[in-house]
CSV table of C-alpha atoms in Angstrom, one decimal:
chain,number,residue,atom,x,y,z
A,235,UNK,CA,13.2,102.8,51.8
A,236,UNK,CA,12.9,99.5,53.7
A,237,UNK,CA,13.8,96.4,51.6
A,238,UNK,CA,11.2,93.7,51.1
A,239,UNK,CA,12.0,90.6,52.9
A,240,UNK,CA,12.8,87.6,50.6
A,241,UNK,CA,11.1,84.3,51.3
A,242,UNK,CA,13.9,81.8,51.6
A,243,UNK,CA,11.7,78.7,51.7
A,244,UNK,CA,12.3,76.2,48.9
A,245,UNK,CA,8.5,76.2,48.2
A,246,UNK,CA,6.7,79.4,49.4
A,247,UNK,CA,3.3,77.7,48.6
A,248,UNK,CA,3.8,74.7,50.8
A,249,UNK,CA,1.2,76.0,53.4
A,250,UNK,CA,-1.5,76.3,50.6
A,251,UNK,CA,-1.5,72.8,49.2
A,252,UNK,CA,-4.5,70.5,49.8
A,253,UNK,CA,-4.0,67.7,52.3
A,254,UNK,CA,-4.5,65.1,49.6
A,255,UNK,CA,-1.2,66.2,47.9
A,256,UNK,CA,0.6,64.5,50.7
A,257,UNK,CA,-0.4,61.2,49.1
A,258,UNK,CA,1.4,62.1,45.8
A,259,UNK,CA,4.5,60.0,45.3
A,260,UNK,CA,7.2,59.7,42.7
A,261,UNK,CA,6.9,56.5,40.8
A,262,UNK,CA,9.8,54.2,41.6
A,263,UNK,CA,9.9,53.2,37.9
A,264,UNK,CA,9.8,56.8,36.5
A,265,UNK,CA,12.6,57.7,39.0
A,266,UNK,CA,14.8,55.2,37.3
A,267,UNK,CA,14.3,56.5,33.8
A,268,UNK,CA,17.2,59.0,33.9
A,269,UNK,CA,19.6,56.3,34.9
A,270,UNK,CA,18.1,53.5,32.8
A,271,UNK,CA,18.2,55.5,29.6
A,272,UNK,CA,22.0,55.7,29.7
A,273,UNK,CA,23.3,53.6,26.7
A,274,UNK,CA,25.7,51.5,28.7
A,275,UNK,CA,23.0,50.3,31.1
A,276,UNK,CA,20.7,47.4,30.3
A,277,UNK,CA,17.3,48.4,31.6
A,278,UNK,CA,15.2,45.6,32.9
A,279,UNK,CA,13.2,48.2,34.9
A,280,UNK,CA,10.5,49.9,32.7
A,281,UNK,CA,7.4,48.4,31.1
A,282,UNK,CA,7.8,50.3,27.9
A,283,UNK,CA,6.4,48.3,25.0
A,284,UNK,CA,8.5,47.6,21.9
A,285,UNK,CA,6.7,49.2,19.0
A,286,UNK,CA,9.4,48.9,16.4
A,287,UNK,CA,7.5,46.1,14.7
A,288,UNK,CA,4.5,48.3,13.9
A,289,UNK,CA,3.9,49.0,10.2
A,290,UNK,CA,4.8,52.7,10.6
A,291,UNK,CA,4.8,53.5,6.9
A,292,UNK,CA,1.3,52.1,6.4
A,293,UNK,CA,0.0,53.8,9.6
A,294,UNK,CA,1.5,57.2,8.6
A,295,UNK,CA,-0.2,57.0,5.2
A,296,UNK,CA,-3.6,56.3,6.8
A,297,UNK,CA,-3.2,59.1,9.3
A,298,UNK,CA,-2.1,61.6,6.5
A,299,UNK,CA,-5.3,60.6,4.6
A,300,UNK,CA,-7.4,61.0,7.7
A,301,UNK,CA,-6.1,64.5,8.2
A,302,UNK,CA,-6.7,65.4,4.6
A,303,UNK,CA,-10.2,64.0,4.5
A,304,UNK,CA,-11.4,64.6,8.0
A,305,UNK,CA,-9.1,67.2,9.5
A,306,UNK,CA,-11.7,69.7,10.7
A,307,UNK,CA,-13.4,66.9,12.6
A,308,UNK,CA,-10.4,65.0,14.0
A,309,UNK,CA,-8.8,68.1,15.4
A,310,UNK,CA,-12.0,69.5,17.0
A,311,UNK,CA,-13.6,69.0,20.5
A,312,UNK,CA,-15.5,65.8,20.9
A,313,UNK,CA,-17.8,63.9,23.2
A,314,UNK,CA,-17.0,63.5,26.9
A,315,UNK,CA,-17.8,59.8,26.6
A,316,UNK,CA,-15.7,59.3,23.5
A,317,UNK,CA,-16.3,59.0,19.8
A,318,UNK,CA,-19.0,56.5,18.8
A,319,UNK,CA,-17.0,54.6,16.2
A,320,UNK,CA,-14.1,53.7,18.4
A,321,UNK,CA,-16.4,52.6,21.2
A,322,UNK,CA,-18.0,50.2,18.7
A,323,UNK,CA,-14.5,48.9,17.7
A,324,UNK,CA,-13.6,48.5,21.4
A,325,UNK,CA,-16.5,46.1,21.8
A,326,UNK,CA,-14.9,44.0,19.0
A,327,UNK,CA,-11.6,44.1,20.8
A,328,UNK,CA,-13.2,43.0,24.1
A,329,UNK,CA,-14.9,40.1,22.3
A,330,UNK,CA,-11.5,38.5,21.8
A,331,UNK,CA,-11.6,37.7,25.5
A,332,UNK,CA,-15.3,36.6,25.4
A,333,UNK,CA,-16.6,39.8,26.8
A,334,UNK,CA,-19.9,41.1,25.3
A,335,UNK,CA,-20.2,44.8,25.6
A,336,UNK,CA,-22.4,47.6,24.2
A,337,UNK,CA,-20.8,50.8,22.9
A,338,UNK,CA,-22.9,52.7,25.4
A,339,UNK,CA,-21.0,50.9,28.2
A,340,UNK,CA,-17.7,52.4,27.1
A,341,UNK,CA,-16.0,55.6,28.3
A,342,UNK,CA,-12.8,56.6,26.5
A,343,UNK,CA,-10.0,57.8,28.7
A,344,UNK,CA,-6.4,59.2,28.3
A,345,UNK,CA,-4.9,55.7,28.8
A,346,UNK,CA,-6.2,53.2,31.3
A,347,UNK,CA,-4.3,55.1,34.0
A,348,UNK,CA,-6.8,58.0,33.7
A,349,UNK,CA,-9.6,55.4,33.8
A,350,UNK,CA,-8.2,54.1,37.1
A,351,UNK,CA,-8.0,57.7,38.4
A,352,UNK,CA,-11.7,58.4,37.4
A,353,UNK,CA,-12.9,55.2,39.0
A,354,UNK,CA,-11.1,56.0,42.2
A,355,UNK,CA,-12.5,59.5,42.1
A,356,UNK,CA,-16.1,58.5,41.8
A,357,UNK,CA,-16.0,55.7,44.4
A,358,UNK,CA,-13.6,56.7,47.1
A,359,UNK,CA,-13.6,59.1,50.0
A,360,UNK,CA,-10.5,59.7,52.2
A,361,UNK,CA,-10.1,56.8,54.6
A,362,UNK,CA,-11.9,54.2,52.4
A,363,UNK,CA,-10.2,50.9,51.8
A,364,UNK,CA,-9.1,49.4,48.4
A,365,UNK,CA,-8.2,45.7,48.3
A,366,UNK,CA,-5.3,44.8,46.0
A,367,UNK,CA,-3.1,41.9,45.0
A,368,UNK,CA,0.1,41.3,46.8
A,369,UNK,CA,2.1,42.7,44.9
A,370,UNK,CA,0.2,45.3,42.8
A,371,UNK,CA,0.8,47.8,40.1
A,372,UNK,CA,2.9,50.8,41.3
A,373,UNK,CA,0.8,53.3,39.2
A,374,UNK,CA,-2.4,52.1,40.8
A,375,UNK,CA,-0.9,52.4,44.3
A,376,UNK,CA,0.1,56.0,43.5
A,377,UNK,CA,-3.4,56.9,42.4
A,378,UNK,CA,-5.0,55.3,45.4
A,379,UNK,CA,-2.6,57.2,47.7
A,380,UNK,CA,-3.5,60.5,46.0
A,381,UNK,CA,-7.1,60.1,46.9
A,382,UNK,CA,-6.2,59.4,50.6
A,383,UNK,CA,-7.4,55.8,50.6
A,384,UNK,CA,-5.8,52.9,52.4
A,385,UNK,CA,-4.6,49.9,50.3
A,386,UNK,CA,-4.9,46.5,52.0
A,387,UNK,CA,-3.1,43.7,50.2
A,388,UNK,CA,-4.7,40.3,49.8
A,389,UNK,CA,-2.4,37.2,49.9
A,390,UNK,CA,-1.7,35.6,46.5
A,391,UNK,CA,-0.2,32.3,45.3
A,392,UNK,CA,0.9,31.0,41.9
A,393,UNK,CA,-2.7,31.3,40.7
A,394,UNK,CA,-3.2,34.9,41.8
A,395,UNK,CA,-5.6,36.1,44.5
A,396,UNK,CA,-6.5,33.5,47.1
A,397,UNK,CA,-10.3,33.6,47.4
A,398,UNK,CA,-10.3,32.5,51.1
A,399,UNK,CA,-7.8,35.2,52.0
A,400,UNK,CA,-10.0,37.7,50.1
A,401,UNK,CA,-13.1,36.7,52.1
A,402,UNK,CA,-11.2,36.7,55.4
A,403,UNK,CA,-9.7,40.2,54.7
A,404,UNK,CA,-13.0,41.7,53.7
A,405,UNK,CA,-14.7,40.3,56.8
A,406,UNK,CA,-12.0,41.5,59.1
A,407,UNK,CA,-12.2,45.0,57.7
A,408,UNK,CA,-16.0,45.0,58.0
A,409,UNK,CA,-15.8,44.1,61.7
A,410,UNK,CA,-13.4,47.0,62.2
A,411,UNK,CA,-16.1,49.3,60.7
A,412,UNK,CA,-13.9,50.0,57.6
A,413,UNK,CA,-15.5,50.7,54.2
A,414,UNK,CA,-14.1,48.6,51.4
A,415,UNK,CA,-14.9,50.2,48.1
A,416,UNK,CA,-13.5,47.8,45.6
A,417,UNK,CA,-11.0,45.1,44.7
A,418,UNK,CA,-8.3,46.2,42.2
A,419,UNK,CA,-7.0,43.2,40.3
A,420,UNK,CA,-4.8,42.5,37.2
A,421,UNK,CA,-5.9,38.9,36.4
A,422,UNK,CA,-3.8,38.5,33.3
A,423,UNK,CA,0.0,38.5,33.6
A,424,UNK,CA,-0.1,40.7,36.7
A,425,UNK,CA,2.2,43.7,36.9
A,426,UNK,CA,4.6,43.1,38.6
A,427,UNK,CA,4.4,39.3,39.3
A,428,UNK,CA,3.5,38.0,35.9
A,429,UNK,CA,1.0,35.6,37.5
A,430,UNK,CA,-2.4,34.8,35.8
A,431,UNK,CA,-5.6,33.8,37.5
A,432,UNK,CA,-7.2,30.6,36.0
A,433,UNK,CA,-10.9,31.0,35.0
A,434,UNK,CA,-12.1,29.0,38.0
A,435,UNK,CA,-10.1,31.2,40.3
A,436,UNK,CA,-11.7,34.3,38.7
A,437,UNK,CA,-15.1,32.9,39.4
A,438,UNK,CA,-14.3,32.3,43.0
A,439,UNK,CA,-12.8,35.8,43.4
A,440,UNK,CA,-16.0,37.4,41.9
A,441,UNK,CA,-18.2,35.3,44.2
A,442,UNK,CA,-16.1,36.3,47.2
A,443,UNK,CA,-16.5,39.9,46.3
A,444,UNK,CA,-20.2,39.6,45.7
A,445,UNK,CA,-20.7,38.0,49.1
A,446,UNK,CA,-18.7,40.8,50.8
A,447,UNK,CA,-20.5,43.5,48.8
A,448,UNK,CA,-17.2,44.6,47.2
A,449,UNK,CA,-17.0,45.9,43.6
A,450,UNK,CA,-14.4,44.3,41.3
A,451,UNK,CA,-12.2,46.6,39.2
A,452,UNK,CA,-10.4,44.5,36.5
A,453,UNK,CA,-7.3,46.1,34.9
A,454,UNK,CA,-6.4,44.3,31.7
A,455,UNK,CA,-3.7,46.0,29.6
A,456,UNK,CA,-1.9,42.7,28.7
A,457,UNK,CA,-4.7,40.2,28.2
A,458,UNK,CA,-4.3,39.8,24.5
A,459,UNK,CA,-0.5,39.5,24.8
A,460,UNK,CA,-0.7,35.8,25.8
A,461,UNK,CA,2.4,33.9,24.9
A,462,UNK,CA,1.6,30.2,25.4
A,463,UNK,CA,-2.1,29.8,24.5
A,464,UNK,CA,-5.2,31.7,23.5
A,465,UNK,CA,-6.6,34.6,25.6
A,466,UNK,CA,-8.6,33.7,28.7
A,467,UNK,CA,-12.1,35.0,29.3
A,468,UNK,CA,-12.0,38.4,31.0
A,469,UNK,CA,-13.5,38.6,34.5
A,470,UNK,CA,-16.1,40.9,33.0
A,471,UNK,CA,-17.3,38.1,30.7
A,472,UNK,CA,-18.2,36.2,33.9
A,473,UNK,CA,-20.0,39.1,35.6
A,474,UNK,CA,-21.1,42.3,33.8
A,475,UNK,CA,-21.0,44.2,37.1
A,476,UNK,CA,-17.2,44.1,36.9
A,477,UNK,CA,-15.7,47.5,36.0
A,478,UNK,CA,-13.2,46.8,33.3
A,479,UNK,CA,-10.2,48.9,32.4
A,480,UNK,CA,-8.6,48.5,28.9
A,481,UNK,CA,-5.9,50.1,26.9
A,482,UNK,CA,-4.3,50.4,23.5
A,483,UNK,CA,-0.9,51.2,25.0
A,484,UNK,CA,0.4,47.6,24.9
A,485,UNK,CA,-1.5,46.2,21.9
A,486,UNK,CA,-0.8,49.3,19.6
A,487,UNK,CA,1.2,52.3,20.9
A,488,UNK,CA,1.2,54.2,24.2
A,489,UNK,CA,1.9,57.6,22.7
A,490,UNK,CA,-1.7,58.1,21.7
A,491,UNK,CA,-2.9,57.7,25.3
A,492,UNK,CA,-6.2,56.0,24.6
A,493,UNK,CA,-7.8,53.6,27.0
A,494,UNK,CA,-11.3,52.9,28.2
A,495,UNK,CA,-13.6,51.9,31.0
A,496,UNK,CA,-16.4,49.5,30.5
A,497,UNK,CA,-18.9,49.8,33.3
A,498,UNK,CA,-22.6,49.3,34.3
A,499,UNK,CA,-24.9,52.2,33.3
A,500,UNK,CA,-24.9,54.1,36.6
A,501,UNK,CA,-21.2,53.9,37.0
A,502,UNK,CA,-20.7,55.0,33.3
A,503,UNK,CA,-22.8,58.1,33.9
A,504,UNK,CA,-20.7,59.2,36.8
A,505,UNK,CA,-17.5,58.5,34.9
A,506,UNK,CA,-18.6,60.6,32.0
A,507,UNK,CA,-19.3,63.5,34.3
A,508,UNK,CA,-15.9,63.1,36.0
A,509,UNK,CA,-14.2,62.9,32.6
A,510,UNK,CA,-15.9,66.1,31.4
A,511,UNK,CA,-14.9,68.0,34.6
A,512,UNK,CA,-11.3,66.8,34.2
A,513,UNK,CA,-10.7,67.2,30.4
A,514,UNK,CA,-14.0,68.2,28.7
A,515,UNK,CA,-13.3,65.3,26.4
A,516,UNK,CA,-10.6,62.6,25.8
A,517,UNK,CA,-8.1,63.2,23.0
A,518,UNK,CA,-10.1,63.3,19.8
A,519,UNK,CA,-7.2,63.1,17.3
A,520,UNK,CA,-5.9,60.0,19.1
A,521,UNK,CA,-9.3,58.3,19.1
A,522,UNK,CA,-9.6,58.8,15.3
A,523,UNK,CA,-6.0,57.7,14.7
A,524,UNK,CA,-6.6,54.4,16.6
A,525,UNK,CA,-10.0,53.9,15.0
A,526,UNK,CA,-8.4,54.4,11.6
A,527,UNK,CA,-5.7,51.8,12.5
A,528,UNK,CA,-8.4,49.3,13.6
A,529,UNK,CA,-10.4,49.9,10.5
A,530,UNK,CA,-7.6,49.7,7.9
A,531,UNK,CA,-4.8,47.6,9.4
A,532,UNK,CA,-4.6,43.9,10.4
A,533,UNK,CA,-4.6,44.6,14.2
A,534,UNK,CA,-5.2,41.0,15.1
A,535,UNK,CA,-2.2,40.0,12.9
A,536,UNK,CA,-0.1,42.7,14.5
A,537,UNK,CA,-0.9,41.4,18.0
A,538,UNK,CA,0.3,38.0,16.7
A,539,UNK,CA,3.6,39.7,15.7
A,540,UNK,CA,3.9,41.2,19.2
A,541,UNK,CA,3.2,37.8,20.8
A,542,UNK,CA,6.0,36.2,18.9
A,543,UNK,CA,8.4,39.0,19.7
A,544,UNK,CA,7.6,39.1,23.4
A,545,UNK,CA,7.8,35.3,23.6
A,546,UNK,CA,11.3,35.3,22.3
A,547,UNK,CA,12.3,38.0,24.9
A,548,UNK,CA,10.6,36.2,27.7
A,549,UNK,CA,12.2,32.9,26.9
A,550,UNK,CA,15.6,34.6,26.7
A,551,UNK,CA,15.1,36.0,30.2
A,552,UNK,CA,13.9,32.7,31.7
A,553,UNK,CA,16.7,30.7,30.1
A,554,UNK,CA,19.3,33.2,31.4
A,555,UNK,CA,17.8,33.2,34.9
A,556,UNK,CA,18.0,29.4,35.0
A,557,UNK,CA,21.6,29.4,33.9
A,558,UNK,CA,23.0,32.3,35.9
A,559,UNK,CA,21.0,32.8,39.2
A,560,UNK,CA,22.6,31.4,42.4
A,561,UNK,CA,20.8,28.9,44.6
A,562,UNK,CA,18.2,30.3,46.9
A,563,UNK,CA,16.5,32.4,44.2
A,564,UNK,CA,13.2,31.7,42.6
A,565,UNK,CA,11.0,33.5,40.0
A,566,UNK,CA,7.7,33.3,38.3
A,567,UNK,CA,7.2,32.0,34.7
A,568,UNK,CA,4.7,34.4,33.1
A,569,UNK,CA,2.4,33.1,30.3
A,570,UNK,CA,2.2,36.6,28.8
A,571,UNK,CA,2.6,40.2,29.5
A,572,UNK,CA,6.0,41.9,30.3
A,573,UNK,CA,7.3,40.9,33.7
A,574,UNK,CA,9.1,38.3,35.8
A,575,UNK,CA,9.0,38.5,39.6
A,576,UNK,CA,12.2,37.4,41.3
A,577,UNK,CA,12.5,36.3,45.0
A,578,UNK,CA,16.0,36.7,46.5
A,579,UNK,CA,17.6,34.6,49.2
A,580,UNK,CA,16.9,35.6,52.8
A,581,UNK,CA,19.3,38.3,54.0
A,582,UNK,CA,19.3,40.3,50.8
A,583,UNK,CA,17.5,43.6,50.3
A,584,UNK,CA,16.6,44.6,46.7
A,585,UNK,CA,16.5,48.3,47.5
A,586,UNK,CA,20.1,48.4,48.9
A,587,UNK,CA,21.2,46.3,45.9
A,588,UNK,CA,19.9,48.8,43.3
A,589,UNK,CA,22.8,51.3,43.4
A,590,UNK,CA,25.2,48.4,43.0
A,591,UNK,CA,23.1,47.1,40.1
A,592,UNK,CA,23.4,50.5,38.4
A,593,UNK,CA,27.1,50.4,39.0
A,594,UNK,CA,27.1,47.0,37.3
A,595,UNK,CA,25.2,48.6,34.4
A,596,UNK,CA,21.8,46.9,34.9
A,597,UNK,CA,18.6,48.6,36.1
A,598,UNK,CA,15.7,46.8,37.9
A,599,UNK,CA,12.8,47.7,40.1
A,600,UNK,CA,13.0,46.7,43.8
A,601,UNK,CA,9.9,45.0,45.2
A,602,UNK,CA,8.8,47.5,47.8
A,603,UNK,CA,7.6,49.8,45.0
A,604,UNK,CA,4.7,47.4,44.4
A,605,UNK,CA,3.4,47.3,48.0
A,606,UNK,CA,1.6,49.9,50.1
A,607,UNK,CA,2.8,48.5,53.4
A,608,UNK,CA,6.6,48.0,53.1
A,609,UNK,CA,6.7,44.4,51.9
A,610,UNK,CA,8.8,43.1,49.1
A,611,UNK,CA,12.3,43.7,50.3
A,612,UNK,CA,13.5,40.4,48.8
A,613,UNK,CA,11.7,40.9,45.5
A,614,UNK,CA,12.7,42.4,42.2
A,615,UNK,CA,10.6,43.0,39.0
A,616,UNK,CA,12.5,42.3,35.8
A,617,UNK,CA,11.0,43.5,32.5
A,618,UNK,CA,11.6,41.7,29.2
A,619,UNK,CA,9.4,43.8,26.9
A,620,UNK,CA,11.8,46.4,25.5
A,621,UNK,CA,15.5,45.2,25.1
A,622,UNK,CA,16.3,42.7,22.4
A,623,UNK,CA,17.1,39.1,23.5
A,624,UNK,CA,20.9,39.5,23.6
A,625,UNK,CA,20.6,42.6,25.8
A,626,UNK,CA,18.2,40.8,28.1
A,627,UNK,CA,20.7,38.0,28.5
A,628,UNK,CA,23.4,40.5,29.2
A,629,UNK,CA,21.3,42.3,31.7
A,630,UNK,CA,20.3,39.2,33.6
A,631,UNK,CA,23.9,38.1,33.7
A,632,UNK,CA,24.8,41.4,35.3
A,633,UNK,CA,21.9,41.2,37.7
A,634,UNK,CA,22.9,37.6,38.7
A,635,UNK,CA,26.5,38.8,39.3
A,636,UNK,CA,25.2,41.5,41.7
A,637,UNK,CA,23.2,38.9,43.6
A,638,UNK,CA,26.2,36.6,43.9
A,639,UNK,CA,28.3,39.6,45.1
A,640,UNK,CA,25.7,40.4,47.7
A,641,UNK,CA,25.7,36.8,48.9
A,642,UNK,CA,29.5,36.8,49.1
A,643,UNK,CA,29.4,40.0,51.1
A,644,UNK,CA,27.1,38.3,53.6
A,645,UNK,CA,29.4,35.4,54.0
A,646,UNK,CA,32.5,37.6,54.3
A,647,UNK,CA,30.9,39.5,57.2
A,648,UNK,CA,29.9,36.2,59.0
A,649,UNK,CA,26.3,36.3,57.9
A,650,UNK,CA,24.4,33.6,56.1
A,651,UNK,CA,21.0,32.8,54.8
A,652,UNK,CA,18.9,30.9,57.3
A,653,UNK,CA,18.8,27.1,57.0
A,654,UNK,CA,15.1,27.1,56.1
A,655,UNK,CA,15.7,29.3,53.0
A,656,UNK,CA,14.8,27.6,49.7
A,657,UNK,CA,18.1,25.9,48.7
A,658,UNK,CA,17.1,25.5,45.1
A,659,UNK,CA,16.7,27.9,42.2
A,660,UNK,CA,14.0,28.1,39.6
A,661,UNK,CA,10.4,29.1,39.2
A,662,UNK,CA,8.7,29.3,42.6
A,663,UNK,CA,5.1,30.0,43.8
A,664,UNK,CA,6.0,32.5,46.6
A,665,UNK,CA,5.1,36.1,45.6
A,666,UNK,CA,5.9,37.9,48.9
């Protein structure tokens, strides 16, 4: 009897995958998790919120009561658009940033990441163009790549997107016959740069997009986590045609995986259909749990607790950067959110520094992860959201030592940073 030939390929199904799977990429942040979770390493890499300050005992009592009194409802299938009560409460949350919404405008999603996926799915065909900040959120770039779109970055400064650059980029693409479907922007405490668009800049960005016929997609997971002043008006509060992505992952807890999209009626209808085809309905138990929290706990007071905690962590990072970083480095000073964006002296490469950083027991994310076109070699994202202040200081000290070692290596091998490099250190406006 003749033996059956064994297929020795690593993946025998490789010829059967759809072409769009070629756009799937491992997240640079997720790839670091296995290393960053080692106890001896200070991780300044991930954007994991610190939820230790939540009133867990109170929350668990409310959830236990919810299961006892409503168990057959909260563990059943639900609406593809999301449960009515939590959509009403989301409108109250959005009002904190001056945005007036109707519960019928809201579609519940499994985190804002799924909302972004659904928006891209209903708007984009392969080859379409999406405009994005420079730099932009790594998770969004992965979603856009998975739908075979092209991301074109728009120049930014210390106040976010530059409206003139936005207009120029959109016009240039139109002349090339390219279809620009939407602008993706994080106006509050951008991930990764930490930069915030002032209100007047938001108006000008919206006007530029309207003139170019480009939809605005506003991603706002950090807006209520302002650290120096009150929340700014959301872009959607300035124009109800803006498609808004929200999340409870940063202001409550990410494990429930509840976010939402607030969109005009026609867009909302298509998002519900896309949601139903993907999941039938968003997680019902999670929706009821968060609704219960919003109903029975002081969620506004809890956000105040988070603000104070993150402010202490941010200040610890900024103070240590100022004390430890060598000349030629600059960084942003975020007014909220989770991240600081560091620009290294010319001649250094953040990606080649990463293994040496891990060897020095500190993890960070190199800048190229936040660009679709290879930029960011001199940039690093540092996160202050999770470690306590003393660990943040230790991590930044280790990071600064790695930078100093890299500079010393350049000098040892007869290399030097060009004379036009910024000779000072401290907060700087350059994002690229």
